[in-house]
Structures are given as structure tokens and as C-alpha cells.
Amino acid sequence: MAVDGGLLAIDVLLVAFAGGAVGAALGGYAAYGLAGLVVTVGEIARVTSGAGGSPLVADSADLANAGVTGLVGYGPVLGPHVAFAGGAAAAAYAGRKGHLDTDFPYHEAKHLAAPLGPRPGALAVGGVFGVLGYWLAGLSLRLGLPWDPVAASVVVSALLHRAVFGYPLLGRLDTDLLDMSPYRDGDRRMAADGDGARSLAGRYVVEPWLPYQSEWLSVSVLGLVVGVFGGFVAVATGSYFLAFGIAATGLLFLTAGVERFPVTHHMALPAGIAALALPNAGPTVAVLVGGAFGVLAGLVGELAQRVLYAHADTHLDPPSVAIVVTTLLVALLDLAGVFQQAAVPTVGLA
């Protein structure tokens, strides 16, 4: 499939550019939801055919053999590092240019449910960051860095789009980063009108990622439930990614405006990987380990949203941070001899 078998394969770079542009046109959440749907279909096909292991590949020359998951859902077509990250970068660009004027209660650059349509500038930004995301994930895989390369690429891409478009990397640091009560109290920032008068009509002082999913206890319970589900699906099917795909598909409901829809793909993925990393344990132990990783991922995601999202101007994806941290732990436990797994690279630490 690839022209030169490397990260500079022209055909794959064109696909990644198109994938990032699609993410900009559809909006980041819709693109991620579509990726989840494709991963679900791809993993069902892998399970049915008896294929095992991880669909991730380190070289573009192997994409033709990566299956639907590795090529489309988690690869250079709709992979989150391409389409979702491209959509997030395009939203940051559109927010800076003032192209968005909706009733979104936060900074418009965070509005990943809003499709940007056929705006050439937004499509170009999405495409460029789609290529960048493909490069970042491919480089991570080639170096064997000990985390999920797709999630790591999403995180780095978000930091880069903040730097490129002139947003603070971490947002406001003059407040208690972990305190979400100002949002519940309705506290807003001071805003100036055309005459210079200032009033409490600006953005919320704190902008929690999902206000209905921003309490430590609630995300812990949700993580346990999703982790048990993800662990069971992984043990029953042998697929690292099937539960993740099912959970990520739920972002389509979030895009459609379904209220209080939980976002859980970051809990399902590490749960599935951890459950399959104990081949000599019984299914009950494996599922319980999946539940523990689901809880950990939920808590890390909540910490990430409080530190990296709630006080900032653009979307830095809390689930991707959670996946990076939990898969790093999987890699470390693998190197320590506790786990045996093939989903997360460990060469970079060996």
C-alpha cells in the first residue's frame, strides 16, 4: 500500500490529511464516535476470524495487513490521533478566528461537538494536524515508547495546537485547579463591553469537561462498572479494543445532544488490556483487575480535566491523558513480570 514503507509514505500522508480534515468538518466528537463504530466492527471481524494480538502497526508498509481497526478506526483514516486531534486543532483555529458563534457556554475553541463544515482554513488546519498526529503515533510506535501511541499523540497534538494558535498551554494558574465549586456556584469571569464597563457576564471561572461527570466518587463508580464490562468483553473475546470501540461509539450520542451521556472509552480500553495481561489468572480475577483499571482511568481522567481542561481555552482530552497514564502502568507491570501483554509497547523501557 505504501510508497516507501515509512512515515513519509505519500499515499498514507494524503489519507491522514484527509482524515484530519474530516475531523474538522464533522467536529471532533463525531469523528471519534465514528472511529469507535469502525473499531467495533473491525474487532468483531477480528474475533470472528480468529485473529489475535494488537492491530496497531509501527510502519505504514504494514497497514494493508492491519485490518479495519488498525487501518481505519485506530489508524490514519479516522484514528483519534488523526481525525479527533485534527478536529480539536481546527476548533482552536476557529475559536481564535471568531468563526464560531453558538450558545456553547465555554470558550468556543472547546466546542468539539460543533461541525466546522467546508471552511477551507479549518479543513487545512485539521489536515495538517491529522498528518502531525499520524507522525507522532508512528514515531511513538517505532521507538517502542511505553504507552498507547494514539492517546499520546492526541495529548501532544493538543499542546501543540495551543502553542501554535497562541493559547496558554495550561490555562489560568491563579486559582485552585482542583476546585470545581465555582462552576456549581455559577461564578463567571469579568467581561468588558464596548464602553469599557465590566460585569460578570464572561465565561465561567471554571469550565469542567463534563459537569455531570466531574465528581470523584461518581467517576470511580462509573470506572468500576465500565472496567468490569471492559474486562469481561476482553476475556470473552480476546480483543483488547472491542469494549473501547463500543464505549467510544457513545460519543455519537454526545454529539447528538443526549443529556448526561457518560463518556467511558478511556475506562474500557485499559480495563480490557489489563484483563488480558493475566493469561494464567482465572476470569474472575481478570475481570476484577479490569475493574480496578477502570477506576484508575476514571480518576486520572478527572484529575486531567481539572488541571488541563477546566481552566484552559481549548480542548486537551482528559480521556487520552487517562489512557496514556494507565497504559504506561500496564507497560511497567509487564516489565516487572506481573503482566504479560502485547497491546502496549515496552521496547523503549527494556
Coordinates of C-alpha atoms in Angstrom, one line a residue:
M1 CA 0.0 0.0 0.0
A2 CA 2.7 2.5 1.0
V3 CA 5.0 4.2 -1.4
D4 CA 8.2 3.9 0.7
G5 CA 7.1 1.9 3.7
G6 CA 8.0 4.7 6.2
L7 CA 6.4 7.7 7.9
L8 CA 6.8 9.7 4.7
A9 CA 4.6 7.4 2.5
I10 CA 2.8 9.9 0.3
D11 CA -0.4 7.9 0.0
V12 CA -0.7 7.4 3.7
L13 CA 0.1 11.1 4.4
L14 CA -2.7 12.1 2.0
V15 CA -5.1 9.8 3.8
A16 CA -4.1 11.3 7.2
F17 CA -4.5 14.8 5.8
A18 CA -8.0 13.9 4.6
G19 CA -8.8 12.2 8.0
G20 CA -7.8 15.3 9.9
A21 CA -9.9 17.5 7.5
V22 CA -12.9 15.2 8.0
G23 CA -12.5 15.6 11.8
A24 CA -12.6 19.4 11.3
A25 CA -15.7 19.2 9.1
L26 CA -17.6 16.8 11.3
G27 CA -16.4 18.0 14.7
G28 CA -14.0 16.1 16.9
Y29 CA -16.6 14.2 18.9
A30 CA -18.4 13.0 15.9
A31 CA -15.1 11.8 14.3
Y32 CA -14.2 10.0 17.5
G33 CA -17.6 8.3 17.6
L34 CA -17.3 7.2 14.0
A35 CA -13.8 5.8 14.9
G36 CA -15.4 3.9 17.8
L37 CA -18.0 2.4 15.5
V38 CA -15.4 1.3 13.0
V39 CA -13.2 -0.2 15.7
T40 CA -16.3 -2.1 17.0
V41 CA -16.9 -3.5 13.5
G42 CA -13.3 -4.2 12.9
E43 CA -12.8 -6.0 16.2
I44 CA -15.9 -8.2 15.7
A45 CA -14.4 -9.2 12.4
R46 CA -11.0 -10.0 14.0
V47 CA -12.6 -12.1 16.7
T48 CA -14.8 -13.9 14.2
S49 CA -11.8 -14.7 12.0
G50 CA -9.7 -15.8 15.0
A51 CA -7.0 -13.1 14.6
G52 CA -5.3 -12.2 17.8
G53 CA -2.9 -9.6 19.2
S54 CA -3.0 -5.9 18.7
P55 CA -4.0 -4.2 15.4
L56 CA -1.5 -1.4 15.9
V57 CA 1.4 -1.3 13.4
A58 CA 4.6 0.6 13.6
D59 CA 5.2 1.0 9.9
S60 CA 3.0 2.2 7.1
A61 CA 4.1 -0.8 5.0
D62 CA 2.1 -3.0 7.4
L63 CA -1.2 -1.0 7.2
A64 CA -2.6 -3.3 4.5
N65 CA -2.5 -6.2 7.0
A66 CA -3.7 -4.2 9.9
G67 CA -7.4 -4.9 9.4
V68 CA -10.2 -2.4 9.7
T69 CA -9.3 -1.4 13.2
G70 CA -5.6 -0.7 12.5
L71 CA -6.2 0.9 9.1
V72 CA -9.4 2.9 9.7
G73 CA -10.7 3.1 13.2
Y74 CA -7.4 3.4 15.1
G75 CA -5.2 4.2 12.1
P76 CA -4.5 7.0 9.6
V77 CA -8.1 7.3 8.3
L78 CA -10.3 8.0 11.4
G79 CA -7.9 7.3 14.3
P80 CA -8.3 9.7 17.2
H81 CA -4.8 11.0 16.7
V82 CA -5.7 12.0 13.2
A83 CA -9.4 12.9 12.9
F84 CA -10.2 13.8 16.5
A85 CA -7.0 15.7 17.0
G86 CA -7.5 17.4 13.7
G87 CA -11.0 18.4 14.8
A88 CA -9.7 19.7 18.1
A89 CA -7.0 21.8 16.3
A90 CA -9.5 23.1 13.8
A91 CA -11.8 24.2 16.7
A92 CA -8.9 26.0 18.3
Y93 CA -8.2 27.8 15.0
A94 CA -11.9 28.7 14.5
G95 CA -12.1 29.9 18.1
R96 CA -9.1 32.2 17.5
K97 CA -10.5 33.5 14.2
G98 CA -14.0 34.0 15.7
H99 CA -15.7 31.7 13.2
L100 CA -17.9 30.1 15.8
D101 CA -20.8 31.9 17.3
T102 CA -23.0 29.4 19.1
D103 CA -24.7 29.2 22.5
F104 CA -21.8 27.0 23.8
P105 CA -21.3 28.1 27.5
Y106 CA -17.5 27.7 27.4
H107 CA -14.8 29.1 25.1
E108 CA -15.8 28.3 21.5
A109 CA -12.4 26.7 20.9
K110 CA -13.6 23.8 23.2
H111 CA -16.8 23.2 21.2
L112 CA -15.9 19.8 19.6
A113 CA -19.5 18.9 19.0
A114 CA -19.8 21.7 16.5
P115 CA -19.1 20.7 12.9
L116 CA -17.0 23.3 11.1
G117 CA -18.3 22.3 7.7
P118 CA -16.4 23.2 4.5
R119 CA -14.4 26.2 5.8
P120 CA -11.1 25.9 3.8
G121 CA -9.0 27.3 6.7
A122 CA -10.4 24.9 9.2
L123 CA -10.1 21.9 6.8
A124 CA -6.5 22.8 6.2
V125 CA -5.7 23.1 9.9
G126 CA -7.4 19.8 10.6
G127 CA -5.5 18.1 7.7
V128 CA -2.1 19.4 8.9
F129 CA -2.7 18.2 12.4
G130 CA -4.0 14.9 11.1
V131 CA -0.6 14.4 9.4
L132 CA 1.1 15.5 12.6
G133 CA -0.9 13.1 14.6
Y134 CA 0.0 10.2 12.3
W135 CA 3.6 11.1 12.6
L136 CA 3.5 11.4 16.4
A137 CA 1.8 8.0 16.8
G138 CA 4.1 6.3 14.3
L139 CA 7.2 7.7 15.9
S140 CA 6.0 6.5 19.3
L141 CA 5.4 3.0 18.0
R142 CA 8.8 2.9 16.2
L143 CA 10.6 3.9 19.4
G144 CA 8.6 1.4 21.4
L145 CA 7.5 4.1 23.9
P146 CA 5.6 2.6 26.8
W147 CA 2.1 3.9 26.3
D148 CA -0.8 3.8 23.9
P149 CA 0.7 5.8 20.9
V150 CA -2.6 7.1 19.7
A151 CA -3.6 8.6 23.0
A152 CA -0.2 10.1 23.5
S153 CA -0.3 11.6 20.1
V154 CA -3.7 13.2 20.9
V155 CA -2.2 14.8 24.1
V156 CA 0.9 16.1 22.4
S157 CA -1.2 17.4 19.5
A158 CA -3.4 19.4 21.8
L159 CA -0.4 21.1 23.5
L160 CA 0.9 21.9 20.0
H161 CA -2.3 23.5 18.8
R162 CA -2.4 25.6 21.9
A163 CA 1.1 26.8 21.2
V164 CA 0.6 27.4 17.5
F165 CA -2.6 29.4 17.9
G166 CA -1.4 31.5 20.9
Y167 CA -3.4 29.9 23.7
P168 CA -1.9 29.4 27.2
L169 CA -0.5 25.8 27.5
L170 CA -2.1 25.2 30.9
G171 CA -4.7 27.9 31.2
R172 CA -5.2 30.0 34.3
L173 CA -3.0 29.0 37.1
D174 CA -4.1 31.7 39.6
T175 CA -7.0 29.6 41.0
D176 CA -7.4 26.3 42.8
L177 CA -7.1 23.9 39.9
L178 CA -8.9 21.0 41.6
D179 CA -11.9 23.1 42.8
M180 CA -14.9 22.8 40.6
S181 CA -17.3 24.6 43.0
P182 CA -17.1 27.9 41.2
Y183 CA -18.9 26.3 38.3
R184 CA -21.6 24.9 40.5
D185 CA -22.0 28.4 42.1
G186 CA -22.3 30.0 38.7
D187 CA -19.2 32.2 39.1
R188 CA -18.2 34.0 35.9
R189 CA -15.2 36.0 34.7
M190 CA -15.4 39.7 34.4
A191 CA -16.1 40.9 30.8
A192 CA -15.9 44.4 29.4
D193 CA -18.4 45.8 27.0
G194 CA -17.8 48.4 24.2
D195 CA -17.8 51.3 26.7
G196 CA -15.3 49.7 28.9
A197 CA -17.7 48.8 31.6
R198 CA -17.0 45.4 33.3
S199 CA -19.6 42.9 34.5
L200 CA -19.9 39.3 35.5
A201 CA -21.1 38.3 32.0
G202 CA -18.0 36.5 30.8
R203 CA -17.1 32.8 30.7
Y204 CA -17.4 30.6 33.8
V205 CA -14.5 30.9 36.1
V206 CA -14.2 27.1 35.9
E207 CA -15.3 25.0 32.9
P208 CA -15.5 21.3 33.8
W209 CA -15.2 19.0 30.9
L210 CA -18.4 17.1 31.7
P211 CA -20.2 18.8 34.6
Y212 CA -22.4 15.8 35.3
Q213 CA -19.3 13.5 35.3
S214 CA -16.9 15.5 37.4
E215 CA -17.2 14.2 41.0
W216 CA -14.5 11.8 42.3
L217 CA -17.0 9.3 43.7
S218 CA -19.2 9.2 40.6
V219 CA -16.3 8.7 38.2
S220 CA -14.9 6.0 40.5
V221 CA -18.2 4.1 40.4
L222 CA -18.6 4.6 36.7
G223 CA -15.0 3.4 36.2
L224 CA -15.6 0.3 38.2
V225 CA -18.7 -0.6 36.2
V226 CA -17.1 0.1 32.8
G227 CA -13.9 -1.6 33.9
V228 CA -15.7 -4.8 34.8
F229 CA -17.6 -4.6 31.5
G230 CA -14.4 -3.9 29.5
G231 CA -12.5 -6.7 31.3
F232 CA -15.3 -9.2 30.7
V233 CA -15.6 -8.3 27.0
A234 CA -11.8 -8.7 26.6
V235 CA -11.6 -12.0 28.4
A236 CA -14.6 -13.4 26.5
T237 CA -13.5 -12.3 23.0
G238 CA -9.7 -12.0 23.3
S239 CA -9.9 -8.4 21.9
Y240 CA -8.1 -5.5 23.5
F241 CA -10.1 -3.0 21.7
L242 CA -13.7 -4.2 21.3
A243 CA -15.0 -2.7 24.6
F244 CA -13.2 0.5 23.8
G245 CA -14.9 0.7 20.4
I246 CA -18.3 0.1 21.9
A247 CA -17.7 2.9 24.5
A248 CA -16.2 5.3 22.0
T249 CA -19.2 4.9 19.7
G250 CA -21.2 6.6 22.5
L251 CA -19.6 9.9 21.6
L252 CA -22.1 10.0 18.7
F253 CA -24.8 10.3 21.3
L254 CA -22.9 13.1 23.0
T255 CA -22.7 14.9 19.6
A256 CA -26.4 14.4 19.1
G257 CA -27.1 16.3 22.3
V258 CA -28.2 13.4 24.5
E259 CA -28.1 14.8 28.0
R260 CA -25.8 13.4 30.7
F261 CA -24.4 10.7 28.4
P262 CA -21.4 9.2 30.1
V263 CA -18.0 9.2 28.3
T264 CA -16.2 5.9 29.2
H265 CA -13.9 4.8 26.4
H266 CA -10.8 5.8 28.5
M267 CA -12.0 3.4 31.2
A268 CA -12.8 0.5 28.8
L269 CA -9.5 0.4 26.9
P270 CA -7.1 0.0 29.9
A271 CA -9.5 -2.4 31.5
G272 CA -9.5 -4.7 28.5
I273 CA -5.7 -4.6 28.2
A274 CA -5.1 -5.3 31.9
A275 CA -7.7 -8.1 31.9
L276 CA -5.9 -9.9 29.1
A277 CA -2.5 -9.3 30.6
L278 CA -3.1 -12.0 33.2
P279 CA -3.3 -15.2 31.0
N280 CA -2.8 -17.5 33.9
A281 CA -5.4 -16.0 36.1
G282 CA -9.0 -17.1 36.2
P283 CA -11.6 -15.0 34.5
T284 CA -12.9 -13.6 37.8
V285 CA -9.5 -12.2 38.8
A286 CA -9.0 -10.8 35.2
V287 CA -12.4 -9.0 35.3
L288 CA -11.7 -7.6 38.8
V289 CA -8.3 -6.3 37.5
G290 CA -10.2 -4.7 34.6
G291 CA -12.5 -3.0 37.1
A292 CA -9.5 -1.7 39.1
F293 CA -8.0 -0.2 35.9
G294 CA -11.4 1.3 35.0
V295 CA -11.5 3.1 38.4
L296 CA -7.9 4.3 38.0
A297 CA -8.6 5.6 34.5
G298 CA -11.7 7.4 35.7
L299 CA -9.8 9.1 38.5
V300 CA -6.8 10.1 36.2
G301 CA -9.2 11.4 33.6
E302 CA -10.9 13.6 36.3
L303 CA -7.6 14.9 37.5
A304 CA -6.6 15.7 34.0
Q305 CA -9.8 17.6 33.2
R306 CA -9.3 19.7 36.4
V307 CA -5.7 20.5 35.7
L308 CA -5.5 20.6 31.9
Y309 CA -9.1 21.4 30.6
A310 CA -11.3 23.3 33.1
H311 CA -9.1 26.4 33.3
A312 CA -7.9 26.4 29.7
D313 CA -9.2 27.8 26.4
T314 CA -9.0 24.7 24.1
H315 CA -9.8 21.0 24.4
L316 CA -7.0 18.9 25.8
D317 CA -8.6 15.5 26.0
P318 CA -8.9 14.1 29.6
P319 CA -9.6 10.5 28.3
S320 CA -6.4 10.5 26.3
V321 CA -4.4 11.6 29.3
A322 CA -6.0 8.7 31.3
I323 CA -5.2 6.2 28.6
V324 CA -1.6 7.4 28.5
V325 CA -1.1 7.0 32.2
T326 CA -2.9 3.7 32.6
T327 CA -1.2 2.1 29.6
L328 CA 2.2 3.3 31.0
L329 CA 1.3 1.4 34.2
V330 CA 0.5 -1.6 32.1
A331 CA 3.9 -1.4 30.4
L332 CA 5.7 -1.1 33.7
L333 CA 3.9 -4.0 35.2
D334 CA 4.7 -6.0 32.1
L335 CA 8.4 -5.2 32.5
A336 CA 8.2 -6.2 36.2
G337 CA 6.8 -9.6 35.3
V338 CA 3.4 -9.0 36.7
F339 CA 1.6 -8.7 33.3
Q340 CA 2.1 -10.5 30.0
Q341 CA 0.6 -8.4 27.2
A342 CA 1.2 -7.3 23.6
A343 CA -1.0 -4.2 23.4
V344 CA 1.4 -1.7 24.8
P345 CA 5.0 -1.3 23.6
T346 CA 7.7 -1.9 26.1
V347 CA 10.8 -1.8 23.9
G348 CA 11.6 1.8 24.9
L349 CA 12.0 0.7 28.6
A350 CA 13.6 -2.6 28.1

